[in-house]
Structures are given as structure tokens and as C-alpha cells.
mmCIF file of C-alpha atoms and ligand atoms in Angstrom:
data_model
loop_
_atom_site.group_PDB
_atom_site.id
_atom_site.type_symbol
_atom_site.label_atom_id
_atom_site.label_comp_id
_atom_site.label_asym_id
_atom_site.label_seq_id
_atom_site.Cartn_x
_atom_site.Cartn_y
_atom_site.Cartn_z
ATOM 1 C CA MET A 246 121.592 103.005 99.190
ATOM 2 C CA SER A 247 124.120 104.840 101.663
ATOM 3 C CA ALA A 248 123.488 102.478 104.267
ATOM 4 C CA VAL A 249 125.539 105.306 106.413
ATOM 5 C CA VAL A 250 122.550 107.538 107.052
ATOM 6 C CA ALA A 251 121.463 107.971 110.731
ATOM 7 C CA THR A 252 117.680 106.402 110.594
ATOM 8 C CA GLU A 253 117.919 106.609 114.157
ATOM 9 C CA THR A 254 115.162 109.609 114.556
ATOM 10 C CA LEU A 255 112.411 107.704 112.791
ATOM 11 C CA ILE A 256 109.910 105.383 113.966
ATOM 12 C CA LYS A 257 111.619 101.942 115.742
ATOM 13 C CA PRO A 258 110.327 99.035 113.832
ATOM 14 C CA HIS A 259 107.945 96.877 115.109
ATOM 15 C CA GLY A 260 109.330 95.171 118.041
ATOM 16 C CA GLY A 261 112.564 97.062 117.806
ATOM 17 C CA SER A 262 114.741 96.444 115.213
ATOM 18 C CA LEU A 263 114.599 95.353 111.757
ATOM 19 C CA VAL A 264 114.363 91.814 111.047
ATOM 20 C CA ASP A 265 116.533 90.465 108.472
ATOM 21 C CA ARG A 266 116.430 86.918 107.080
ATOM 22 C CA THR A 267 118.686 87.439 103.451
ATOM 23 C CA GLY A 268 121.163 84.824 103.339
ATOM 24 C CA GLU A 269 123.242 82.475 101.324
ATOM 25 C CA ARG A 270 122.078 79.623 99.441
ATOM 26 C CA PRO A 271 122.902 76.217 101.092
ATOM 27 C CA GLY A 272 125.572 73.967 99.266
ATOM 28 C CA ASP A 273 123.015 70.697 100.519
ATOM 29 C CA LEU A 274 120.144 72.685 99.212
ATOM 30 C CA GLU A 275 119.537 69.634 96.113
ATOM 31 C CA SER A 276 119.462 67.252 98.898
ATOM 32 C CA LEU A 277 116.414 68.689 100.646
ATOM 33 C CA GLU A 278 112.904 67.970 100.464
ATOM 34 C CA VAL A 279 110.939 71.210 98.276
ATOM 35 C CA VAL A 280 107.876 72.791 99.423
ATOM 36 C CA THR A 281 105.845 75.161 97.136
ATOM 37 C CA LEU A 282 104.496 78.252 97.591
ATOM 38 C CA THR A 283 101.226 79.712 96.249
ATOM 39 C CA ALA A 284 102.036 83.353 95.185
ATOM 40 C CA ARG A 285 100.741 85.014 98.208
ATOM 41 C CA GLU A 286 103.285 83.078 100.401
ATOM 42 C CA VAL A 287 105.841 83.538 98.227
ATOM 43 C CA SER A 288 105.094 87.357 98.649
ATOM 44 C CA ASP A 289 104.833 86.951 102.511
ATOM 45 C CA LEU A 290 108.359 85.057 102.042
ATOM 46 C CA ASP A 291 110.052 88.264 100.622
ATOM 47 C CA MET A 292 108.215 90.616 102.992
ATOM 48 C CA LEU A 293 109.915 87.652 105.594
ATOM 49 C CA ALA A 294 113.217 88.835 103.759
ATOM 50 C CA SER A 295 113.199 92.401 103.890
ATOM 51 C CA GLY A 296 112.200 93.229 107.302
ATOM 52 C CA ALA A 297 108.867 94.040 106.400
ATOM 53 C CA LEU A 298 107.098 91.922 109.078
ATOM 54 C CA SER A 299 109.230 92.290 111.368
ATOM 55 C CA PRO A 300 109.196 91.197 114.552
ATOM 56 C CA LEU A 301 108.701 87.729 111.987
ATOM 57 C CA GLU A 302 111.547 85.771 111.080
ATOM 58 C CA GLY A 303 109.645 82.954 109.529
ATOM 59 C CA PHE A 304 105.930 81.555 109.521
ATOM 60 C CA MET A 305 104.036 81.215 112.223
ATOM 61 C CA GLY A 306 104.085 78.832 114.678
ATOM 62 C CA ARG A 307 100.986 77.816 116.653
ATOM 63 C CA ALA A 308 101.488 79.552 119.871
ATOM 64 C CA ASP A 309 101.892 83.149 117.643
ATOM 65 C CA TYR A 310 99.085 81.504 114.983
ATOM 66 C CA GLU A 311 96.601 81.138 117.803
ATOM 67 C CA GLY A 312 97.085 84.431 120.111
ATOM 68 C CA VAL A 313 96.507 86.137 116.072
ATOM 69 C CA VAL A 314 93.669 84.709 115.654
ATOM 70 C CA ASP A 315 92.001 85.285 119.176
ATOM 71 C CA SER A 316 93.197 88.269 120.348
ATOM 72 C CA MET A 317 95.394 90.075 117.674
ATOM 73 C CA ARG A 318 98.243 89.115 119.498
ATOM 74 C CA LEU A 319 101.958 87.216 119.070
ATOM 75 C CA ALA A 320 102.543 85.272 121.912
ATOM 76 C CA ASN A 321 104.985 87.580 122.948
ATOM 77 C CA GLY A 322 101.775 89.387 123.471
ATOM 78 C CA LEU A 323 103.169 92.369 120.622
ATOM 79 C CA PRO A 324 100.173 93.406 118.471
ATOM 80 C CA TRP A 325 100.240 91.582 115.289
ATOM 81 C CA ALA A 326 96.000 91.212 113.062
ATOM 82 C CA LEU A 327 96.627 88.454 110.796
ATOM 83 C CA PRO A 328 98.261 85.324 109.942
ATOM 84 C CA VAL A 329 101.516 84.658 108.069
ATOM 85 C CA CYS A 330 101.414 81.138 107.582
ATOM 86 C CA LEU A 331 102.521 78.508 104.994
ATOM 87 C CA ALA A 332 99.884 75.634 104.019
ATOM 88 C CA VAL A 333 101.630 72.368 103.704
ATOM 89 C CA ASP A 334 99.792 68.644 103.498
ATOM 90 C CA GLU A 335 101.891 66.871 105.338
ATOM 91 C CA ALA A 336 105.058 67.421 107.758
ATOM 92 C CA PRO A 337 108.080 67.109 106.084
ATOM 93 C CA SER A 338 110.943 64.473 107.118
ATOM 94 C CA GLY A 339 113.702 66.510 107.368
ATOM 95 C CA GLU A 340 115.058 69.161 110.218
ATOM 96 C CA ARG A 341 115.077 71.880 107.009
ATOM 97 C CA VAL A 342 113.089 72.380 103.385
ATOM 98 C CA ALA A 343 113.919 74.392 100.228
ATOM 99 C CA LEU A 344 111.007 76.791 99.295
ATOM 100 C CA ALA A 345 110.358 76.779 96.266
ATOM 101 C CA ASP A 346 108.019 79.390 93.807
ATOM 102 C CA GLU A 347 104.778 77.875 91.259
ATOM 103 C CA SER A 348 107.682 78.145 87.978
ATOM 104 C CA GLY A 349 109.818 75.503 90.748
ATOM 105 C CA ARG A 350 112.638 78.529 91.567
ATOM 106 C CA MET A 351 114.175 77.582 94.341
ATOM 107 C CA LEU A 352 113.660 81.016 96.619
ATOM 108 C CA ALA A 353 114.728 79.493 100.575
ATOM 109 C CA VAL A 354 115.039 77.353 103.151
ATOM 110 C CA LEU A 355 112.926 76.636 106.231
ATOM 111 C CA GLU A 356 114.289 75.077 108.910
ATOM 112 C CA VAL A 357 111.147 72.909 110.813
ATOM 113 C CA ALA A 358 109.937 74.075 113.673
ATOM 114 C CA GLU A 359 106.653 72.530 113.793
ATOM 115 C CA VAL A 360 103.685 71.348 111.768
ATOM 116 C CA TYR A 361 99.994 71.794 113.100
ATOM 117 C CA GLU A 362 96.180 71.646 112.290
ATOM 118 C CA TYR A 363 94.444 74.676 112.321
ATOM 119 C CA ASP A 364 90.927 75.698 112.166
ATOM 120 C CA ARG A 365 89.436 77.200 108.809
ATOM 121 C CA ASP A 366 85.957 78.437 110.259
ATOM 122 C CA ARG A 367 87.946 80.108 113.365
ATOM 123 C CA GLU A 368 90.176 81.685 111.234
ATOM 124 C CA ALA A 369 87.972 82.620 108.802
ATOM 125 C CA GLU A 370 85.781 84.168 111.361
ATOM 126 C CA ASN A 371 88.211 85.880 114.011
ATOM 127 C CA CYS A 372 90.225 87.250 110.728
ATOM 128 C CA PHE A 373 87.410 88.413 107.796
ATOM 129 C CA ARG A 374 84.458 88.188 109.927
ATOM 130 C CA THR A 375 82.601 85.929 107.696
ATOM 131 C CA THR A 376 82.848 81.977 107.415
ATOM 132 C CA ASP A 377 81.284 83.098 103.222
ATOM 133 C CA GLU A 378 83.186 81.449 100.809
ATOM 134 C CA ALA A 379 82.162 84.471 98.012
ATOM 135 C CA HIS A 380 84.863 86.370 100.218
ATOM 136 C CA PRO A 381 88.087 86.275 98.001
ATOM 137 C CA GLY A 382 89.979 85.720 101.374
ATOM 138 C CA VAL A 383 87.732 83.378 102.933
ATOM 139 C CA ALA A 384 87.233 81.144 98.993
ATOM 140 C CA ARG A 385 91.443 80.874 99.524
ATOM 141 C CA LEU A 386 91.487 80.542 103.012
ATOM 142 C CA TYR A 387 88.927 77.199 102.285
ATOM 143 C CA ALA A 388 91.098 76.086 99.398
ATOM 144 C CA GLN A 389 94.385 75.926 101.161
ATOM 145 C CA LYS A 390 96.296 72.798 102.197
ATOM 146 C CA PRO A 391 95.386 71.184 105.705
ATOM 147 C CA ARG A 392 98.751 72.236 107.967
ATOM 148 C CA TYR A 393 100.504 74.899 108.739
ATOM 149 C CA LEU A 394 104.533 74.080 108.266
ATOM 150 C CA ALA A 395 106.103 76.965 110.608
ATOM 151 C CA GLY A 396 109.825 78.203 111.014
ATOM 152 C CA ARG A 397 112.330 80.507 110.738
ATOM 153 C CA VAL A 398 113.198 81.520 106.888
ATOM 154 C CA THR A 399 116.905 82.243 104.847
ATOM 155 C CA VAL A 400 115.822 83.747 101.250
ATOM 156 C CA PHE A 401 118.904 83.508 98.799
ATOM 157 C CA GLU A 402 116.181 84.325 95.849
ATOM 158 C CA ARG A 403 114.010 87.158 96.193
ATOM 159 C CA PRO A 404 111.118 87.138 93.676
ATOM 160 C CA GLU A 405 111.795 89.736 91.070
ATOM 161 C CA SER A 406 109.702 93.114 91.365
ATOM 162 C CA SER A 407 107.631 93.847 88.369
ATOM 163 C CA PHE A 408 108.194 97.340 89.281
ATOM 164 C CA PRO A 409 112.200 97.054 90.151
ATOM 165 C CA GLU A 410 112.885 100.661 90.559
ATOM 166 C CA LEU A 411 109.802 101.098 93.041
ATOM 167 C CA ALA A 412 111.005 98.346 95.065
ATOM 168 C CA LEU A 413 112.332 99.682 97.765
ATOM 169 C CA ASP A 414 112.473 97.903 100.946
ATOM 170 C CA PRO A 415 112.081 99.052 104.668
ATOM 171 C CA ARG A 416 115.921 99.596 105.346
ATOM 172 C CA GLU A 417 115.791 101.627 101.959
ATOM 173 C CA THR A 418 112.807 103.548 102.929
ATOM 174 C CA ARG A 419 113.922 104.285 106.037
ATOM 175 C CA ALA A 420 117.257 105.348 104.718
ATOM 176 C CA ALA A 421 115.820 107.857 101.921
ATOM 177 C CA PHE A 422 113.575 109.179 104.691
ATOM 178 C CA ALA A 423 116.542 109.450 106.677
ATOM 179 C CA GLU A 424 118.154 111.575 103.921
ATOM 180 C CA ARG A 425 115.405 114.027 103.047
ATOM 181 C CA GLY A 426 115.538 114.871 107.334
ATOM 182 C CA TRP A 427 112.411 113.603 107.705
ATOM 183 C CA LYS A 428 111.499 112.290 110.937
ATOM 184 C CA ARG A 429 107.575 112.068 110.917
ATOM 185 C CA VAL A 430 106.394 110.619 107.285
ATOM 186 C CA VAL A 431 102.889 109.649 106.815
ATOM 187 C CA GLY A 432 101.767 106.022 104.670
ATOM 188 C CA PHE A 433 99.295 105.977 102.534
ATOM 189 C CA GLN A 434 98.345 102.074 101.422
ATOM 190 C CA THR A 435 96.327 102.576 98.128
ATOM 191 C CA ARG A 436 95.062 99.438 95.425
ATOM 192 C CA ASN A 437 93.498 102.212 93.273
ATOM 193 C CA PRO A 438 94.278 104.962 91.154
ATOM 194 C CA ILE A 439 94.463 108.184 93.073
ATOM 195 C CA HIS A 440 91.376 110.429 92.288
ATOM 196 C CA ARG A 441 90.699 114.163 93.650
ATOM 197 C CA ALA A 442 89.058 112.791 96.893
ATOM 198 C CA HIS A 443 92.156 110.530 98.311
ATOM 199 C CA GLU A 444 94.739 113.111 96.835
ATOM 200 C CA TYR A 445 93.466 115.566 98.997
ATOM 201 C CA LEU A 446 93.458 113.173 101.973
ATOM 202 C CA THR A 447 97.213 112.319 101.230
ATOM 203 C CA LYS A 448 97.686 116.394 101.374
ATOM 204 C CA VAL A 449 95.930 116.868 104.039
ATOM 205 C CA ALA A 450 97.984 114.094 106.219
ATOM 206 C CA LEU A 451 100.969 115.503 104.756
ATOM 207 C CA GLU A 452 100.246 119.299 105.612
ATOM 208 C CA THR A 453 101.082 117.749 109.475
ATOM 209 C CA VAL A 454 103.805 115.511 108.903
ATOM 210 C CA ASP A 455 107.493 116.032 107.429
ATOM 211 C CA GLY A 456 106.596 113.186 104.370
ATOM 212 C CA LEU A 457 104.469 111.272 102.391
ATOM 213 C CA LEU A 458 104.849 107.643 101.402
ATOM 214 C CA VAL A 459 102.512 106.734 98.541
ATOM 215 C CA HIS A 460 102.744 102.969 98.698
ATOM 216 C CA PRO A 461 100.743 101.077 96.536
ATOM 217 C CA LEU A 462 99.742 97.437 96.848
ATOM 218 C CA VAL A 463 101.567 95.708 93.894
ATOM 219 C CA GLY A 464 101.340 92.096 95.368
ATOM 220 C CA ASP A 465 98.108 89.999 94.050
ATOM 221 C CA THR A 466 94.879 91.706 93.478
ATOM 222 C CA LYS A 467 91.814 90.567 92.504
ATOM 223 C CA GLY A 468 91.123 90.179 89.015
ATOM 224 C CA ASP A 469 88.868 93.153 88.643
ATOM 225 C CA ASP A 470 91.063 95.831 90.434
ATOM 226 C CA VAL A 471 93.182 97.881 87.777
ATOM 227 C CA PRO A 472 95.886 96.717 86.976
ATOM 228 C CA ALA A 473 99.394 97.577 88.669
ATOM 229 C CA ASP A 474 101.361 98.808 85.833
ATOM 230 C CA VAL A 475 98.313 101.412 84.786
ATOM 231 C CA ARG A 476 97.994 102.358 88.609
ATOM 232 C CA ILE A 477 102.073 103.038 88.671
ATOM 233 C CA ASP A 478 101.960 105.207 85.641
ATOM 234 C CA CYS A 479 98.711 107.244 87.184
ATOM 235 C CA TYR A 480 100.720 107.677 90.259
ATOM 236 C CA ARG A 481 103.806 109.038 88.598
ATOM 237 C CA VAL A 482 102.037 111.808 86.255
ATOM 238 C CA LEU A 483 100.079 112.891 89.741
ATOM 239 C CA LEU A 484 103.197 112.673 91.605
ATOM 240 C CA ASP A 485 104.764 114.918 89.110
ATOM 241 C CA GLY A 486 102.301 117.457 88.194
ATOM 242 C CA TYR A 487 100.630 117.644 92.124
ATOM 243 C CA TYR A 488 103.348 117.071 94.913
ATOM 244 C CA PRO A 489 106.284 118.608 95.597
ATOM 245 C CA GLU A 490 109.247 116.048 95.058
ATOM 246 C CA ASP A 491 111.431 116.659 97.565
ATOM 247 C CA ARG A 492 108.108 115.557 100.336
ATOM 248 C CA VAL A 493 106.950 112.269 98.336
ATOM 249 C CA VAL A 494 108.429 108.498 98.223
ATOM 250 C CA LEU A 495 106.351 106.775 95.840
ATOM 251 C CA SER A 496 107.452 102.581 96.118
ATOM 252 C CA ALA A 497 106.108 99.418 96.134
ATOM 253 C CA PHE A 498 104.535 97.433 98.705
ATOM 254 C CA PRO A 499 104.581 93.759 97.512
ATOM 255 C CA ALA A 500 102.663 92.938 100.148
ATOM 256 C CA ALA A 501 99.282 90.655 97.949
ATOM 257 C CA MET A 502 95.550 91.648 99.362
ATOM 258 C CA ARG A 503 93.971 89.754 101.648
ATOM 259 C CA TYR A 504 90.643 91.710 101.695
ATOM 260 C CA ALA A 505 90.718 91.178 106.064
ATOM 261 C CA GLY A 506 89.064 94.763 106.088
ATOM 262 C CA PRO A 507 89.683 95.690 109.669
ATOM 263 C CA ARG A 508 92.257 93.895 110.648
ATOM 264 C CA GLU A 509 94.207 94.047 106.955
ATOM 265 C CA ALA A 510 93.942 97.692 107.958
ATOM 266 C CA ILE A 511 96.316 96.707 111.296
ATOM 267 C CA TRP A 512 98.145 94.630 109.279
ATOM 268 C CA HIS A 513 99.246 96.892 106.773
ATOM 269 C CA ALA A 514 99.843 99.721 109.318
ATOM 270 C CA ILE A 515 102.210 97.689 111.430
ATOM 271 C CA CYS A 516 104.469 96.433 107.678
ATOM 272 C CA ARG A 517 104.381 100.884 107.136
ATOM 273 C CA LYS A 518 106.011 101.309 110.523
ATOM 274 C CA ASN A 519 108.274 98.978 109.361
ATOM 275 C CA TYR A 520 108.766 100.993 106.442
ATOM 276 C CA GLY A 521 109.852 103.750 108.604
ATOM 277 C CA CYS A 522 105.825 105.886 108.792
ATOM 278 C CA SER A 523 105.077 107.268 111.816
ATOM 279 C CA HIS A 524 101.699 107.698 110.666
ATOM 280 C CA PHE A 525 99.119 106.102 108.121
ATOM 281 C CA ILE A 526 95.911 106.871 106.528
ATOM 282 C CA VAL A 527 93.200 105.035 107.344
ATOM 283 C CA GLY A 528 89.947 106.045 104.890
ATOM 284 C CA ARG A 529 87.011 104.640 104.709
ATOM 285 C CA ASP A 530 86.412 100.760 104.164
ATOM 286 C CA HIS A 531 90.295 100.472 103.909
ATOM 287 C CA ALA A 532 91.109 96.576 103.013
ATOM 288 C CA GLY A 533 87.384 96.099 102.544
ATOM 289 C CA VAL A 534 85.123 94.091 99.843
ATOM 290 C CA GLY A 535 81.671 93.819 98.709
ATOM 291 C CA ASP A 536 79.819 94.625 102.337
ATOM 292 C CA TYR A 537 81.517 92.021 104.552
ATOM 293 C CA TYR A 538 82.944 95.426 106.439
ATOM 294 C CA GLY A 539 81.042 98.262 108.175
ATOM 295 C CA THR A 540 82.331 101.616 106.430
ATOM 296 C CA TYR A 541 83.870 102.551 109.913
ATOM 297 C CA ASP A 542 85.005 99.217 111.055
ATOM 298 C CA ALA A 543 88.910 99.233 109.429
ATOM 299 C CA GLN A 544 88.836 102.481 111.807
ATOM 300 C CA LEU A 545 86.828 101.467 115.075
ATOM 301 C CA ILE A 546 89.623 98.386 115.723
ATOM 302 C CA PHE A 547 92.312 100.635 116.574
ATOM 303 C CA ASP A 548 90.456 101.517 119.582
ATOM 304 C CA GLU A 549 90.785 97.715 120.383
ATOM 305 C CA PHE A 550 94.378 98.288 121.219
ATOM 306 C CA GLU A 551 95.782 101.081 123.985
ATOM 307 C CA PRO A 552 97.158 104.164 122.763
ATOM 308 C CA HIS A 553 100.134 103.584 121.553
ATOM 309 C CA ALA A 554 100.613 99.913 121.529
ATOM 310 C CA LEU A 555 100.774 100.133 117.482
ATOM 311 C CA ASP A 556 103.347 103.315 118.183
ATOM 312 C CA ILE A 557 102.167 103.910 114.487
ATOM 313 C CA GLU A 558 99.626 106.469 114.850
ATOM 314 C CA PRO A 559 96.690 106.165 112.527
ATOM 315 C CA MET A 560 95.276 109.033 110.877
ATOM 316 C CA PHE A 561 91.429 108.824 110.235
ATOM 317 C CA PHE A 562 89.607 109.755 107.043
ATOM 318 C CA GLU A 563 86.090 110.414 106.060
ATOM 319 C CA HIS A 564 84.686 110.024 102.453
ATOM 320 C CA SER A 565 85.832 113.955 100.818
ATOM 321 C CA PHE A 566 84.473 115.164 97.974
ATOM 322 C CA PHE A 567 84.944 118.761 95.764
ATOM 323 C CA CYS A 568 82.134 121.195 96.967
ATOM 324 C CA LYS A 569 80.703 123.590 94.585
ATOM 325 C CA ALA A 570 79.752 125.813 97.390
ATOM 326 C CA CYS A 571 82.663 125.451 99.413
ATOM 327 C CA GLY A 572 85.121 125.976 96.129
ATOM 328 C CA THR A 573 87.336 123.242 97.432
ATOM 329 C CA MET A 574 87.827 119.514 98.015
ATOM 330 C CA ALA A 575 86.272 118.866 101.757
ATOM 331 C CA SER A 576 84.425 116.126 104.072
ATOM 332 C CA ALA A 577 81.165 116.055 105.480
ATOM 333 C CA LYS A 578 83.509 117.216 108.453
ATOM 334 C CA THR A 579 84.113 120.500 106.804
ATOM 335 C CA CYS A 580 81.474 121.208 104.772
ATOM 336 C CA PRO A 581 77.901 121.989 105.056
ATOM 337 C CA HIS A 582 76.413 121.619 102.011
ATOM 338 C CA GLY A 583 74.101 119.115 100.525
ATOM 339 C CA GLY A 584 74.658 116.618 97.916
ATOM 340 C CA ASP A 585 73.786 119.090 95.264
ATOM 341 C CA ASP A 586 76.788 121.118 95.649
ATOM 342 C CA HIS A 587 79.021 118.189 95.074
ATOM 343 C CA VAL A 588 81.017 116.534 92.629
ATOM 344 C CA PHE A 589 80.497 112.541 93.241
ATOM 345 C CA LEU A 590 81.045 109.974 90.880
ATOM 346 C CA SER A 591 80.211 106.437 91.528
ATOM 347 C CA GLY A 592 83.097 103.931 90.620
ATOM 348 C CA THR A 593 80.348 102.635 88.150
ATOM 349 C CA LYS A 594 80.207 105.899 86.623
ATOM 350 C CA VAL A 595 84.019 106.458 86.532
ATOM 351 C CA ARG A 596 84.691 103.520 84.374
ATOM 352 C CA GLU A 597 81.738 104.217 82.246
ATOM 353 C CA LEU A 598 83.596 107.678 81.505
ATOM 354 C CA LEU A 599 86.689 106.100 80.925
ATOM 355 C CA GLY A 600 85.479 103.537 78.608
ATOM 356 C CA ALA A 601 83.796 105.557 76.774
ATOM 357 C CA GLY A 602 86.972 107.700 76.420
ATOM 358 C CA GLU A 603 85.111 110.667 77.606
ATOM 359 C CA VAL A 604 87.601 113.281 80.571
ATOM 360 C CA PRO A 605 85.372 113.091 83.958
ATOM 361 C CA PRO A 606 85.309 116.183 86.024
ATOM 362 C CA GLU A 607 88.216 117.842 86.252
ATOM 363 C CA GLU A 608 86.847 118.046 90.274
ATOM 364 C CA PHE A 609 86.988 114.277 90.013
ATOM 365 C CA THR A 610 89.984 113.189 88.225
ATOM 366 C CA ARG A 611 93.083 115.032 87.028
ATOM 367 C CA ARG A 612 92.973 115.601 83.656
ATOM 368 C CA GLU A 613 96.497 113.744 82.911
ATOM 369 C CA VAL A 614 95.278 110.753 85.493
ATOM 370 C CA ALA A 615 92.043 109.984 82.994
ATOM 371 C CA GLU A 616 94.349 110.254 79.883
ATOM 372 C CA VAL A 617 96.343 107.662 81.762
ATOM 373 C CA LEU A 618 92.915 105.510 82.410
ATOM 374 C CA ILE A 619 91.169 106.136 79.019
ATOM 375 C CA GLU A 620 94.826 104.994 77.430
ATOM 376 C CA ALA A 621 94.286 101.626 79.191
ATOM 377 C CA TYR A 622 90.721 100.554 78.606
ATOM 378 C CA SER A 623 90.958 101.457 75.228
ATOM 379 C CA SER A 624 94.074 99.208 75.217
HETATM 380 ZN ZN1 ZN B 9 80.792 122.845 100.738
#
């Protein structure tokens, strides 16, 4: 993509400039101690490389980590909601280490700045609001190695994207927005197929800005979430049929889910700011799991920051539905009618219908999306 497109009209990256931690494979790579990363750490590494985690240039040192866990601030005072850390057993002996994925493929070099111990209970309590190991994020934290290795990274091998045509780095989404002449862009995070309710939110948001970034998370999720390839097919048929092509960019968000609910909503918003979004949709129970978080916690947490401290503007939405009496999509904010007039299906009911090869009501799911899901369920 052209690098000459002026992107100054877009929101500035978090901290002021976009980090680029890609670089050359060093000649002495073979002599370095190797640290093996988990799938989540690999996705964090890739986001460090691309600038998606700007202003971070590497895995967090203790001052940043403590500030983030305690008060959602980096050591320099900039808002930041979740640790980005690399867990190890022991301090390495050298000043630099090689970082590899679980298959042994070399990805990056880390300049060792610090190795420190951390308190799992405190991280769990502050970041996930629970120490219950049934929570997938807490379980991952408790299973992790006991020390954090901090330092700046230089990434010479990017992990292969499962969806290369959708793998746009922040500088590429920024260029795409600028080429279309957009200034105000709303980002939509999702890890589910988009049914009518979320189609409605994205369109209501789009009415007030220049463009929409549909940014599905394609990193590691729980085993029972709809697989990313099926979701991508759902997004394509929906966007092709029901959104103007020149108002939407579909791209993959390479992060792994943390299921940290409110804090992850902040973290997701900051990442999308780096991708060039000026606005970010926050629905009910954003990035939640089970019933660990209150319905509106992911919206209320934005009040813990001064207005404009994050710069990116959150757009809060209620649960929405089709109302037969209104004859339109609506929410409790815009419809005075009762539940009998609302077309609502639980997630379980939708899965039942699709599993049986039945198309849910058109007011709930677009037929084209239902067909993709039915096909996936039957194979
Ligand atoms: Zn109504």
C-alpha cells in the first residue's frame, strides 16, 4: 500500500507516534539463548512489531507493569489497561535473547532490560476482577511461568496470518482510511458472527462518522467461540449485501482474547486508536465471559479516565433488537414497547436452529449469514 498518503488528518497513535519494531535478522542469532513464547505471547509480539501496541516497544518492565496493574497507567502516566508481559522461568544469562514460537521458529530478538517476579493474585484481582481459576484469563495467568522478562524487541519474522488478505497493520489501515478521505472512523471489535443487532450498532455509529472498521479478533479464543474462518465468511456476505463498499474496511485484529471485560474494552480501544480509529463501539459485556462482569462495567470503566485522556471516543450501545410494533431495529432507549413485540433469540436458541439447518427469523439474522453458519454447523 502507498506510504505517501497523508494520514495527518487521522487521530494520532497512542503516545503520539506509531512504533515500528520490525527489523533485520541478526547475524549472531544462533549464539543466543532461546525463549519460547506461548500463542498469546506471539500475538502480543506481532502487535508490538506492527505498532498496534504503541507506545510499547517491547514486553513491559516492572514500573510499567505495576502502574498498569494498580492504576491503568504506564510509568509515564499514559493510560494503559492490561499487562503485555513475557513469562519465563529464569533470568537469561545474556544481554539479548532470541524469541521463538512453540514450533521453534525464530521470530525476534529481545534486549534484556529486566527480569522480575510478579504477584499473580494481584494481577488477577485487578485486571480480571476475580481470582477464580474457572475464568479462562485467570487460568492462563495462573498456569504461566513465575517471572516476567522485559525488554525492547526487534521482530524479523512475522507470524503467518490465517487471513493474509485481511492482515493490515496500523500503518496500512491508516493509509486505507486516508485514501478514502476519512477523518473520523469508528472501530468495531467482534469475536462473533454479526447478527442484525450488531449490524444496527455499526450502522448507527457509521451514520455519525466517515467510515467503519470491522475489526474481528482472530487470535486465540475459547474453544466454543465460532471459528474465525466461519466468522470471516459471515462478515463477507453481510458486508457485500448490506453495507456500502466505500464506507467499510474489513480487517483482522490479531490479538488473543484475554476475557478481561472492562479493562480489555479500554485496551481494545487504545489498540484501535493505533489503527487510526477516532471512535470505538462498546456494547454490553464487552470482552466478558460467564457472569464475571456487570452488563455495563465495560462502559462505566471509561469514566475512570478524564474526558479525552484516551483521545479515542467510546460509543456506548444498549442491547438492540427488531421491534414489530416500531417496525425497525431499536433498543430500550428508542422503543417503548414490551418484549412480546421484540424479536429476540438466545444464543442457545440460535445454535439449536442453525444446528437443525433452520434459518432464524430474518429480523434476527440475515439469511446469507444464516446460510454460512448452517453450512458450518452441518460439516
Ligand atoms: Zn417498539
